[in-house]
């Protein structure tokens, strides 16, 4: 069903766009995150308002980061400040903190702004969680590839 919805979003189906938009604003955080991630595939620019709303107003960090990543598909770097801030999320704890840091790394890579290179590089060598370090390295590679590999 999710693949079908993504295909319909890619085709600009208004019914599917409306349905997924409503799910993005639902009370269920897991449903919100899935819907926000699916909206990255929409071609209808009306979803930008929903994504911006979730980025700014969702109480759940994972939903906000998903919105930042989805906005990047529309060439928007609006979520970069949140992604950069989230690189330091709950570092002393591990657990969910590591998941959020890895997600923040992936979002930085999706946004592909060179401003993220220094914080990602620092986290790559400081974080103890292997998944975070892999996500950092992947984001750095993606950003450099987007900027034609130049380091300057």
PDB file of C-alpha atoms in Angstrom:
ATOM      1  CA  UNK A   1       0.000   0.000   0.000  1.00  0.00           C
ATOM      2  CA  UNK A   2       2.812   2.433   0.842  1.00  0.00           C
ATOM      3  CA  UNK A   3       4.485   1.888  -2.547  1.00  0.00           C
ATOM      4  CA  UNK A   4       1.155   2.542  -4.267  1.00  0.00           C
ATOM      5  CA  UNK A   5       0.691   5.776  -2.325  1.00  0.00           C
ATOM      6  CA  UNK A   6       4.205   6.904  -3.186  1.00  0.00           C
ATOM      7  CA  UNK A   7       3.555   6.196  -6.874  1.00  0.00           C
ATOM      8  CA  UNK A   8       0.281   8.138  -6.735  1.00  0.00           C
ATOM      9  CA  UNK A   9       2.032  11.042  -5.015  1.00  0.00           C
ATOM     10  CA  UNK A  10       4.650  10.999  -7.786  1.00  0.00           C
ATOM     11  CA  UNK A  11       1.818  11.227 -10.306  1.00  0.00           C
ATOM     12  CA  UNK A  12       0.201  14.117  -8.448  1.00  0.00           C
ATOM     13  CA  UNK A  13      -3.005  12.292  -7.512  1.00  0.00           C
ATOM     14  CA  UNK A  14      -4.994  14.885  -5.508  1.00  0.00           C
ATOM     15  CA  UNK A  15      -6.910  12.303  -3.444  1.00  0.00           C
ATOM     16  CA  UNK A  16      -3.746  10.577  -2.278  1.00  0.00           C
ATOM     17  CA  UNK A  17      -2.040  13.899  -1.590  1.00  0.00           C
ATOM     18  CA  UNK A  18      -5.007  14.999   0.520  1.00  0.00           C
ATOM     19  CA  UNK A  19      -5.117  11.679   2.407  1.00  0.00           C
ATOM     20  CA  UNK A  20      -1.387  11.618   3.190  1.00  0.00           C
ATOM     21  CA  UNK A  21      -1.518  15.297   4.167  1.00  0.00           C
ATOM     22  CA  UNK A  22      -4.244  14.497   6.703  1.00  0.00           C
ATOM     23  CA  UNK A  23      -2.170  11.619   8.079  1.00  0.00           C
ATOM     24  CA  UNK A  24       0.787  13.978   8.504  1.00  0.00           C
ATOM     25  CA  UNK A  25      -1.353  15.983  10.910  1.00  0.00           C
ATOM     26  CA  UNK A  26      -2.837  13.010  12.768  1.00  0.00           C
ATOM     27  CA  UNK A  27      -2.352  12.368  16.465  1.00  0.00           C
ATOM     28  CA  UNK A  28      -0.316   9.192  15.932  1.00  0.00           C
ATOM     29  CA  UNK A  29       3.396  10.088  15.809  1.00  0.00           C
ATOM     30  CA  UNK A  30       4.389   6.987  13.815  1.00  0.00           C
ATOM     31  CA  UNK A  31       1.686   7.706  11.262  1.00  0.00           C
ATOM     32  CA  UNK A  32       2.803  11.354  11.098  1.00  0.00           C
ATOM     33  CA  UNK A  33       6.413  10.387  10.425  1.00  0.00           C
ATOM     34  CA  UNK A  34       5.498   7.891   7.681  1.00  0.00           C
ATOM     35  CA  UNK A  35       3.209  10.430   6.035  1.00  0.00           C
ATOM     36  CA  UNK A  36       5.797  13.226   6.216  1.00  0.00           C
ATOM     37  CA  UNK A  37       8.400  10.927   4.654  1.00  0.00           C
ATOM     38  CA  UNK A  38       5.948   9.966   1.885  1.00  0.00           C
ATOM     39  CA  UNK A  39       5.196  13.632   1.128  1.00  0.00           C
ATOM     40  CA  UNK A  40       8.763  13.985  -0.136  1.00  0.00           C
ATOM     41  CA  UNK A  41       7.490  12.115  -3.213  1.00  0.00           C
ATOM     42  CA  UNK A  42       4.625  14.503  -3.906  1.00  0.00           C
ATOM     43  CA  UNK A  43       4.815  16.812  -6.881  1.00  0.00           C
ATOM     44  CA  UNK A  44       2.079  19.090  -5.570  1.00  0.00           C
ATOM     45  CA  UNK A  45       3.679  22.193  -4.004  1.00  0.00           C
ATOM     46  CA  UNK A  46       0.768  22.460  -1.543  1.00  0.00           C
ATOM     47  CA  UNK A  47       2.511  19.845   0.584  1.00  0.00           C
ATOM     48  CA  UNK A  48       5.214  22.390   1.407  1.00  0.00           C
ATOM     49  CA  UNK A  49       2.876  24.088   3.888  1.00  0.00           C
ATOM     50  CA  UNK A  50       2.229  20.762   5.628  1.00  0.00           C
ATOM     51  CA  UNK A  51       5.936  19.919   5.753  1.00  0.00           C
ATOM     52  CA  UNK A  52       6.795  23.371   7.119  1.00  0.00           C
ATOM     53  CA  UNK A  53       4.054  23.009   9.725  1.00  0.00           C
ATOM     54  CA  UNK A  54       5.423  19.629  10.861  1.00  0.00           C
ATOM     55  CA  UNK A  55       8.982  21.018  10.889  1.00  0.00           C
ATOM     56  CA  UNK A  56       7.963  23.923  13.113  1.00  0.00           C
ATOM     57  CA  UNK A  57       5.158  22.506  15.235  1.00  0.00           C
ATOM     58  CA  UNK A  58       5.491  18.781  15.733  1.00  0.00           C
ATOM     59  CA  UNK A  59       6.406  17.926  19.323  1.00  0.00           C
ATOM     60  CA  UNK A  60       8.235  14.822  18.063  1.00  0.00           C
ATOM     61  CA  UNK A  61      11.847  15.310  16.952  1.00  0.00           C
ATOM     62  CA  UNK A  62      11.750  12.382  14.512  1.00  0.00           C
ATOM     63  CA  UNK A  63       8.716  13.913  12.736  1.00  0.00           C
ATOM     64  CA  UNK A  64      10.432  17.301  12.612  1.00  0.00           C
ATOM     65  CA  UNK A  65      13.604  15.761  11.153  1.00  0.00           C
ATOM     66  CA  UNK A  66      11.544  13.762   8.642  1.00  0.00           C
ATOM     67  CA  UNK A  67       9.891  17.010   7.571  1.00  0.00           C
ATOM     68  CA  UNK A  68      13.322  18.641   7.188  1.00  0.00           C
ATOM     69  CA  UNK A  69      14.441  15.761   4.991  1.00  0.00           C
ATOM     70  CA  UNK A  70      11.276  15.857   2.910  1.00  0.00           C
ATOM     71  CA  UNK A  71      11.609  19.616   2.425  1.00  0.00           C
ATOM     72  CA  UNK A  72      15.107  19.028   1.061  1.00  0.00           C
ATOM     73  CA  UNK A  73      13.516  17.142  -1.848  1.00  0.00           C
ATOM     74  CA  UNK A  74      11.980  20.495  -2.792  1.00  0.00           C
ATOM     75  CA  UNK A  75      15.432  22.165  -2.677  1.00  0.00           C
ATOM     76  CA  UNK A  76      14.727  23.689   0.716  1.00  0.00           C
ATOM     77  CA  UNK A  77      17.358  23.926   3.437  1.00  0.00           C
ATOM     78  CA  UNK A  78      14.818  25.164   6.017  1.00  0.00           C
ATOM     79  CA  UNK A  79      15.478  22.158   8.216  1.00  0.00           C
ATOM     80  CA  UNK A  80      19.258  22.569   8.369  1.00  0.00           C
ATOM     81  CA  UNK A  81      19.329  24.440  11.715  1.00  0.00           C
ATOM     82  CA  UNK A  82      17.253  21.690  13.343  1.00  0.00           C
ATOM     83  CA  UNK A  83      19.392  18.942  11.791  1.00  0.00           C
ATOM     84  CA  UNK A  84      22.626  20.589  12.939  1.00  0.00           C
ATOM     85  CA  UNK A  85      21.260  21.101  16.454  1.00  0.00           C
ATOM     86  CA  UNK A  86      20.072  17.481  16.558  1.00  0.00           C
ATOM     87  CA  UNK A  87      23.576  16.186  15.846  1.00  0.00           C
ATOM     88  CA  UNK A  88      24.210  16.752  19.564  1.00  0.00           C
ATOM     89  CA  UNK A  89      20.920  15.206  20.726  1.00  0.00           C
ATOM     90  CA  UNK A  90      21.251  13.358  24.023  1.00  0.00           C
ATOM     91  CA  UNK A  91      24.857  12.307  23.414  1.00  0.00           C
ATOM     92  CA  UNK A  92      25.438  11.144  26.968  1.00  0.00           C
ATOM     93  CA  UNK A  93      22.575   8.668  26.837  1.00  0.00           C
ATOM     94  CA  UNK A  94      22.966   6.517  23.706  1.00  0.00           C
ATOM     95  CA  UNK A  95      19.763   4.607  22.883  1.00  0.00           C
ATOM     96  CA  UNK A  96      17.212   6.868  21.243  1.00  0.00           C
ATOM     97  CA  UNK A  97      19.771   9.680  21.272  1.00  0.00           C
ATOM     98  CA  UNK A  98      21.978   7.747  18.877  1.00  0.00           C
ATOM     99  CA  UNK A  99      18.998   7.057  16.602  1.00  0.00           C
ATOM    100  CA  UNK A 100      18.153  10.774  16.511  1.00  0.00           C
ATOM    101  CA  UNK A 101      21.773  11.739  15.823  1.00  0.00           C
ATOM    102  CA  UNK A 102      21.963   9.219  12.968  1.00  0.00           C
ATOM    103  CA  UNK A 103      18.689  10.568  11.561  1.00  0.00           C
ATOM    104  CA  UNK A 104      20.036  14.123  11.863  1.00  0.00           C
ATOM    105  CA  UNK A 105      23.150  13.053   9.931  1.00  0.00           C
ATOM    106  CA  UNK A 106      21.018  11.562   7.156  1.00  0.00           C
ATOM    107  CA  UNK A 107      18.961  14.757   6.971  1.00  0.00           C
ATOM    108  CA  UNK A 108      22.151  16.850   6.745  1.00  0.00           C
ATOM    109  CA  UNK A 109      23.209  14.660   3.833  1.00  0.00           C
ATOM    110  CA  UNK A 110      19.812  15.064   2.164  1.00  0.00           C
ATOM    111  CA  UNK A 111      19.997  18.851   2.503  1.00  0.00           C
ATOM    112  CA  UNK A 112      23.587  18.753   1.187  1.00  0.00           C
ATOM    113  CA  UNK A 113      24.656  22.105   2.563  1.00  0.00           C
ATOM    114  CA  UNK A 114      28.405  22.485   3.000  1.00  0.00           C
ATOM    115  CA  UNK A 115      27.773  24.247   6.336  1.00  0.00           C
ATOM    116  CA  UNK A 116      27.132  20.787   7.780  1.00  0.00           C
ATOM    117  CA  UNK A 117      30.582  19.428   6.888  1.00  0.00           C
ATOM    118  CA  UNK A 118      32.442  20.681   9.972  1.00  0.00           C
ATOM    119  CA  UNK A 119      29.826  19.533  12.538  1.00  0.00           C
ATOM    120  CA  UNK A 120      29.506  16.186  10.758  1.00  0.00           C
ATOM    121  CA  UNK A 121      33.269  15.747  10.678  1.00  0.00           C
ATOM    122  CA  UNK A 122      33.539  16.497  14.391  1.00  0.00           C
ATOM    123  CA  UNK A 123      30.736  14.065  15.214  1.00  0.00           C
ATOM    124  CA  UNK A 124      32.325  11.399  13.010  1.00  0.00           C
ATOM    125  CA  UNK A 125      35.377  11.308  15.273  1.00  0.00           C
ATOM    126  CA  UNK A 126      33.681  12.012  18.621  1.00  0.00           C
ATOM    127  CA  UNK A 127      30.552   9.853  18.652  1.00  0.00           C
ATOM    128  CA  UNK A 128      30.933   6.379  20.089  1.00  0.00           C
ATOM    129  CA  UNK A 129      27.933   4.856  18.293  1.00  0.00           C
ATOM    130  CA  UNK A 130      28.916   3.048  15.058  1.00  0.00           C
ATOM    131  CA  UNK A 131      25.553   3.750  13.386  1.00  0.00           C
ATOM    132  CA  UNK A 132      25.998   7.470  13.993  1.00  0.00           C
ATOM    133  CA  UNK A 133      29.517   7.380  12.615  1.00  0.00           C
ATOM    134  CA  UNK A 134      28.382   5.543   9.481  1.00  0.00           C
ATOM    135  CA  UNK A 135      25.537   8.040   9.006  1.00  0.00           C
ATOM    136  CA  UNK A 136      28.051  10.898   9.426  1.00  0.00           C
ATOM    137  CA  UNK A 137      30.425   9.473   6.864  1.00  0.00           C
ATOM    138  CA  UNK A 138      27.588   8.832   4.422  1.00  0.00           C
ATOM    139  CA  UNK A 139      26.292  12.393   4.830  1.00  0.00           C
ATOM    140  CA  UNK A 140      29.763  13.847   4.276  1.00  0.00           C
ATOM    141  CA  UNK A 141      30.212  11.799   1.108  1.00  0.00           C
ATOM    142  CA  UNK A 142      26.796  12.864  -0.169  1.00  0.00           C
ATOM    143  CA  UNK A 143      27.472  16.559   0.502  1.00  0.00           C
ATOM    144  CA  UNK A 144      30.872  16.403  -1.199  1.00  0.00           C
ATOM    145  CA  UNK A 145      29.376  14.536  -4.172  1.00  0.00           C
ATOM    146  CA  UNK A 146      26.669  17.203  -4.512  1.00  0.00           C
ATOM    147  CA  UNK A 147      29.353  19.905  -4.553  1.00  0.00           C
ATOM    148  CA  UNK A 148      31.412  18.033  -7.161  1.00  0.00           C
ATOM    149  CA  UNK A 149      33.813  16.681  -4.582  1.00  0.00           C
ATOM    150  CA  UNK A 150      35.624  19.940  -3.978  1.00  0.00           C
ATOM    151  CA  UNK A 151      36.757  20.476  -0.420  1.00  0.00           C
ATOM    152  CA  UNK A 152      37.185  24.273  -0.667  1.00  0.00           C
TER     153      UNK A 152
END
